[in-house]
Every structure is written in structure tokens, then in C-alpha cells.
């Protein structure tokens, strides 16, 4: 921090840009529950021949209120949702194993009516919720304050032109309106972007990141567009050159601006190999299927029929973990 003014400003933002009570609670959860308590739980789990996931990804619903170009979320009904009792049980069982960070995905998580009841029912973990931001109003933001353990991650595709083109007219205005609410209330948040061939220029401009930092975003995650689902096309896929160049942009922004973007492709080597199968994370979808990875939709166990521990110790998950340090690129090619 002493030798890097940008990193110093990045850390200082935690204590100057956000509400001290909210950020105090989030940092306490992340540093104590997710950080320090992880070691004794890891040792205890090892005695019981269990892995120690860092986070559990849950998609309680695949319903969505937008029709984004190329999105894998199609037409689902409320009947397809994972029951709230199952979601609560996953988190309770996860806490008993030392998992105190939950990533909520979809579909659109806030279309799931029980979401904030579940979050407020579990004050000890931190919740990272990926959302398009169009369903989150001040009433819901007030629920964030009840347990002060929510860090929303808001989806953008670049500026107004790129976001509205892929997500629908008026979406950019709604999501930036939510950013304004969160900033005014001092709630930390991040952004999520999908790199495509069409928005490459927008996502490689430094102004994109300075603008998000000014709006209050603290970190971000960028994923590669993948053609998954009925009728999808490869035309939106970024080229190999664009993928490589974007990694350089990510590093440049981290070195020069007080915001921390993460590139799911180019930053993957930092985790040292495959983290799926419960090694560091797993995904449970809206059907209750326990998947080894958010990008590899295979499962043999269902949380409706088995406990979290039983699913993690299934022959399928054990075999994946036994493969050890799988190559990141191999994982993508297999997917």
C-alpha cells in the first residue's frame, strides 16, 4: 500500500466510499467467517473425508424478466423453482461445514420471492447476488440493511448502447439508477459483464471502469460469452485475439485504477487449476441437481434426496477431486 498509490486508494475506498456499519459487517463476515474460521473447519472436514468449499453457488430459479440476446435462461415457471426449504437447508448444512460465502445466480435471483427472507434468515454468511438490477427497488435495498450481508453484482454490457442492445431498451437507466441508490446508501457492490465480439471495444476502454468506480462499484467480474441453449449463435463469441487482449486490459486497469476487475478466463490460472467438484466450489441448480461446476452441467445427486455432505462425497464428486490439478484450458475444452 505504501508503494502503490492506486492500490492504496482502492483499499481506502472501503473506509471512505461506503457506510461504515455496513462495510464493517461485510468485512467481519468475509475476514472472520470466510477467512479465519475456514482453517479449523478445513481440518475438521478432512477428518470426516469431506472437502471444504470456499463458496456454494445456488440458482434457486431460472426464471427471468429480460430476454437478453444469447442468454441460456429460457422459459421457466414458478413451479420449476427450488423450494425455499431446500435453499435454507443447503445454507444451514453449508454453515455447519464452514461455508460462509454464497453466490446466488439465476435466471434473475430477485424474481424468486423468498430470496430476501432466506438471506435475512442467515445473518452469518455473506451473499454475493448476481442481478440485472431491474427488480431491485428501495424497499428491497432496505432488506439488505436488516442483516448487512448482501453484496449485489449488477449486470452491464458496457455503456447504454451496449447494455440496451443486448438486454433491452431502458435497462441501462434502471441498473445505473440502482447503482445510484446503493452509492447514496453506502452499500458496496460489483458489476458483471459478458465479453462478446460486439462489446469488446466498450469493455476495453478505461472510461468504462472509471465510470463504474465513480458510480460506486468496487469490483467486477467478466465472463466470456458461450453459445449455450436453443438457437444460439457463435457470432457473439469473442475471438482468440480479443480474449488475450482483454486479459491485458484487465491487468492494466487493476494497476492503474481504484477498481478491481476480474477476468474469468485470463485470471483462471491464479486459482491453480480446477476448483470444481467441491474442491473450492460447486453449483446447485433450480432442480436441486448438485453440479460440479457452473459451466459443466452434469450431476448424479439431487439435494432434495441427499444431504450436502452426501452429495459432496458421492463417487462422481470424489472422482473429479481425485483428478487433482486439472488444466483450466482442458476444463473449458471439455465443457
XYZ file of C-alpha atoms in Angstrom:
335
model
C 0.000 0.000 0.000
C 2.825 2.396 0.810
C 4.454 1.870 -2.567
C 1.341 1.691 -4.727
C -0.921 4.736 -4.608
C -3.577 3.086 -6.783
C -3.864 0.047 -4.525
C -3.848 2.329 -1.502
C -6.774 4.298 -2.948
C -8.537 1.011 -3.752
C -8.315 -0.151 -0.126
C -9.153 3.306 1.218
C -12.401 3.220 -0.752
C -13.675 0.565 1.643
C -13.482 3.051 4.503
C -14.424 6.235 2.684
C -16.946 5.325 -0.022
C -19.267 3.023 1.918
C -21.349 3.156 5.075
C -19.050 2.218 7.999
C -21.640 -0.003 9.683
C -22.447 -1.906 6.507
C -18.849 -2.365 5.405
C -17.812 -3.302 8.959
C -20.308 -6.157 8.951
C -19.394 -7.367 5.450
C -15.666 -7.289 6.206
C -16.222 -9.074 9.513
C -18.119 -11.853 7.752
C -15.534 -12.188 4.994
C -12.415 -11.898 7.151
C -13.589 -13.878 10.169
C -16.203 -16.356 8.958
C -14.910 -16.881 5.409
C -11.243 -16.317 6.254
C -10.062 -17.252 9.757
C -12.725 -19.854 10.528
C -12.032 -21.691 7.283
C -8.881 -23.382 8.638
C -10.406 -25.194 11.636
C -13.374 -26.255 9.500
C -10.990 -27.499 6.817
C -9.193 -29.641 9.391
C -12.491 -30.939 10.792
C -13.841 -31.730 7.336
C -10.629 -33.527 6.428
C -11.107 -35.854 9.412
C -14.548 -36.697 8.016
C -13.157 -37.138 4.481
C -15.018 -34.054 3.274
C -13.805 -31.184 1.092
C -14.055 -27.579 2.278
C -15.716 -25.455 -0.418
C -14.949 -21.746 -0.290
C -18.375 -20.888 -1.700
C -21.559 -22.581 -2.862
C -23.318 -21.289 -5.964
C -27.112 -21.596 -5.896
C -29.589 -20.878 -8.692
C -32.944 -21.037 -6.867
C -34.826 -20.074 -10.040
C -34.117 -19.956 -13.745
C -36.966 -17.522 -14.404
C -36.024 -14.132 -15.795
C -37.771 -10.863 -16.598
C -35.498 -9.889 -19.506
C -34.776 -11.593 -22.816
C -31.063 -10.962 -23.248
C -29.567 -11.978 -26.577
C -27.834 -15.338 -26.255
C -28.869 -15.957 -22.635
C -29.140 -19.584 -21.525
C -32.175 -18.843 -19.317
C -35.280 -19.752 -21.276
C -38.945 -20.180 -20.385
C -39.417 -21.484 -16.854
C -42.351 -21.221 -14.472
C -42.552 -20.730 -10.719
C -43.200 -24.459 -10.422
C -39.644 -25.032 -11.677
C -38.117 -23.122 -8.732
C -36.157 -24.790 -5.962
C -38.309 -24.775 -2.778
C -37.187 -22.232 -0.200
C -36.973 -25.015 2.400
C -34.307 -26.689 0.260
C -32.360 -23.433 -0.178
C -32.444 -22.785 3.580
C -31.255 -26.324 4.255
C -28.348 -26.008 1.798
C -27.133 -22.872 3.570
C -27.594 -24.343 7.060
C -25.723 -27.511 6.115
C -23.069 -25.398 4.405
C -22.590 -23.275 7.535
C -22.122 -26.452 9.555
C -19.260 -27.306 7.181
C -17.730 -23.833 7.399
C -19.082 -22.368 4.143
C -19.874 -18.700 4.797
C -19.998 -17.272 1.277
C -22.957 -17.944 -1.026
C -23.236 -16.828 -4.625
C -26.824 -16.513 -5.827
C -27.461 -16.790 -9.560
C -30.313 -17.428 -11.970
C -32.239 -16.557 -14.096
C -32.872 -13.404 -12.162
C -32.487 -14.039 -8.400
C -34.868 -11.262 -7.347
C -37.713 -12.839 -9.290
C -37.535 -15.531 -6.573
C -39.929 -14.183 -3.962
C -38.340 -15.843 -0.926
C -34.802 -14.648 -1.624
C -34.554 -11.874 0.958
C -36.377 -13.948 3.585
C -33.702 -16.610 3.113
C -30.852 -14.090 3.241
C -32.209 -12.394 6.371
C -32.676 -15.814 7.963
C -28.911 -16.441 7.668
C -27.016 -13.446 9.098
C -23.633 -15.181 9.458
C -22.710 -15.812 5.786
C -22.109 -13.189 3.112
C -24.249 -13.297 -0.021
C -22.983 -12.262 -3.440
C -26.091 -11.863 -5.609
C -25.778 -11.523 -9.392
C -28.705 -9.486 -10.709
C -29.774 -7.483 -13.751
C -30.862 -4.820 -11.261
C -34.253 -4.089 -12.798
C -36.305 -5.667 -9.993
C -34.369 -4.205 -7.060
C -36.051 -1.143 -5.557
C -35.501 0.855 -2.367
C -37.838 -1.477 -0.453
C -35.608 -4.446 -1.260
C -32.466 -2.434 -0.516
C -33.892 -1.806 2.967
C -33.886 -5.575 3.420
C -30.143 -5.548 2.712
C -29.760 -3.457 5.853
C -31.535 -5.992 8.052
C -28.527 -8.342 8.060
C -25.971 -6.183 6.186
C -24.569 -9.248 4.433
C -25.537 -8.658 0.786
C -23.087 -7.550 -1.885
C -25.027 -7.219 -5.156
C -23.299 -7.698 -8.507
C -25.053 -5.722 -11.253
C -25.017 -6.781 -14.902
C -23.917 -4.336 -17.607
C -22.654 -4.902 -21.132
C -20.718 -1.665 -21.469
C -22.452 1.692 -21.695
C -26.069 2.488 -22.517
C -25.806 1.428 -26.162
C -24.261 -1.991 -25.488
C -26.410 -2.787 -22.442
C -29.726 -1.838 -24.028
C -28.822 -3.612 -27.266
C -28.363 -6.966 -25.527
C -30.681 -6.588 -22.530
C -33.491 -4.364 -23.774
C -34.361 -0.690 -24.039
C -34.198 1.222 -20.771
C -32.258 -1.445 -18.854
C -29.089 0.654 -18.568
C -31.055 3.505 -17.000
C -32.596 1.129 -14.457
C -29.329 -0.522 -13.476
C -27.464 2.781 -13.153
C -30.412 4.081 -11.123
C -29.875 1.188 -8.715
C -26.153 1.985 -8.609
C -27.079 5.493 -7.533
C -29.307 4.164 -4.728
C -26.567 1.817 -3.500
C -23.925 4.538 -3.664
C -26.098 7.007 -1.744
C -26.709 4.413 0.970
C -23.061 3.365 1.132
C -23.639 -0.265 0.142
C -20.672 -1.929 -1.609
C -21.420 -3.580 -4.936
C -19.758 -5.009 -8.006
C -20.541 -5.305 -11.685
C -20.774 -8.281 -14.012
C -20.148 -8.160 -17.770
C -20.184 -10.706 -20.571
C -17.439 -10.187 -23.132
C -18.731 -10.606 -26.688
C -17.352 -9.833 -30.101
C -19.675 -6.835 -30.248
C -18.882 -5.108 -26.934
C -15.122 -5.724 -26.921
C -14.332 -2.092 -27.714
C -16.626 -0.827 -24.937
C -15.137 -3.155 -22.311
C -11.558 -2.259 -23.191
C -11.934 1.490 -22.723
C -10.532 2.784 -19.402
C -13.540 5.125 -19.174
C -15.790 2.098 -18.700
C -14.000 1.289 -15.432
C -13.523 4.840 -14.176
C -17.221 5.460 -14.741
C -18.182 2.350 -12.766
C -15.828 3.309 -9.940
C -17.389 6.772 -9.802
C -20.840 5.157 -9.689
C -19.718 3.175 -6.620
C -18.635 -0.214 -7.981
C -15.762 -1.759 -6.026
C -15.015 -4.863 -8.107
C -16.214 -6.647 -11.215
C -16.305 -9.977 -12.995
C -16.154 -10.507 -16.743
C -17.232 -13.775 -18.321
C -16.837 -14.966 -21.901
C -19.959 -15.336 -23.984
C -20.592 -19.004 -24.732
C -23.318 -20.190 -27.135
C -25.380 -22.385 -24.833
C -29.026 -23.125 -25.469
C -31.566 -23.401 -28.231
C -30.957 -21.293 -31.323
C -27.797 -19.595 -30.035
C -25.101 -18.498 -32.439
C -21.306 -18.385 -32.358
C -21.312 -14.875 -33.828
C -21.197 -13.246 -30.398
C -18.188 -15.263 -29.237
C -15.064 -13.114 -28.746
C -12.148 -14.068 -30.972
C -8.984 -15.641 -29.594
C -7.183 -12.325 -30.070
C -9.905 -10.461 -28.184
C -9.727 -12.934 -25.290
C -5.983 -12.473 -24.984
C -6.095 -8.699 -25.346
C -8.821 -8.395 -22.740
C -6.578 -10.068 -20.170
C -4.011 -7.320 -20.724
C -6.692 -4.660 -20.277
C -7.837 -6.231 -17.003
C -4.310 -6.166 -15.610
C -3.803 -2.575 -16.773
C -6.989 -1.411 -15.052
C -6.056 -3.150 -11.794
C -2.647 -1.491 -11.892
C -3.938 1.993 -12.636
C -7.482 2.486 -11.336
C -9.126 2.043 -7.890
C -11.428 -0.769 -9.008
C -10.724 -4.493 -9.139
C -11.941 -6.202 -12.345
C -11.593 -9.979 -12.607
C -11.394 -11.827 -15.904
C -12.852 -15.310 -15.562
C -10.779 -16.581 -18.480
C -7.379 -14.929 -18.145
C -7.351 -14.871 -14.334
C -8.206 -18.563 -14.048
C -4.552 -19.675 -13.579
C -4.434 -17.692 -10.320
C -6.555 -20.358 -8.617
C -4.006 -23.027 -9.536
C -6.211 -25.361 -11.530
C -9.701 -26.796 -11.352
C -11.656 -25.757 -8.233
C -14.844 -27.665 -9.100
C -16.411 -30.725 -7.518
C -16.418 -29.151 -4.075
C -12.658 -28.558 -4.065
C -13.411 -24.870 -3.663
C -16.922 -24.541 -5.035
C -19.948 -26.300 -6.534
C -23.286 -25.320 -8.073
C -26.833 -26.347 -7.138
C -29.392 -25.551 -9.806
C -33.116 -24.822 -9.630
C -33.948 -28.530 -9.911
C -31.820 -29.306 -6.879
C -29.196 -31.019 -9.012
C -25.745 -30.793 -7.422
C -23.366 -29.876 -10.231
C -19.596 -29.950 -10.019
C -19.280 -26.616 -11.879
C -21.442 -23.708 -13.043
C -20.168 -24.273 -16.609
C -20.378 -28.068 -16.711
C -23.958 -29.183 -16.247
C -23.604 -32.775 -15.168
C -24.932 -34.227 -11.914
C -25.824 -37.551 -10.338
C -27.127 -36.263 -6.997
C -30.090 -34.117 -6.020
C -30.214 -32.007 -2.866
C -33.898 -32.907 -2.493
C -32.860 -36.508 -1.923
C -29.467 -36.205 -0.246
C -27.704 -34.001 2.240
C -24.958 -31.643 1.099
C -22.328 -33.884 2.691
C -23.676 -36.963 0.913
C -23.616 -35.156 -2.432
C -20.053 -33.904 -1.885
C -18.939 -37.428 -1.035
C -20.646 -39.070 -3.997
C -18.433 -41.200 -6.260
C -18.917 -38.588 -9.012
C -17.577 -35.701 -6.938
C -14.823 -37.830 -5.428
C -13.624 -38.836 -8.891
C -13.474 -35.225 -10.061
C -11.469 -34.209 -6.995
C -9.126 -37.172 -7.402
C -8.036 -35.809 -10.772
C -6.147 -33.115 -8.885
C -4.834 -30.012 -10.619
C -6.754 -30.157 -13.895
C -5.745 -27.708 -16.595
C -8.044 -24.705 -16.861
C -7.949 -24.899 -20.654
C -8.706 -28.614 -20.560
C -11.754 -27.847 -18.421
C -13.008 -25.274 -20.959
C -12.433 -27.612 -23.893
C -14.286 -30.410 -22.129
C -17.147 -28.052 -21.332
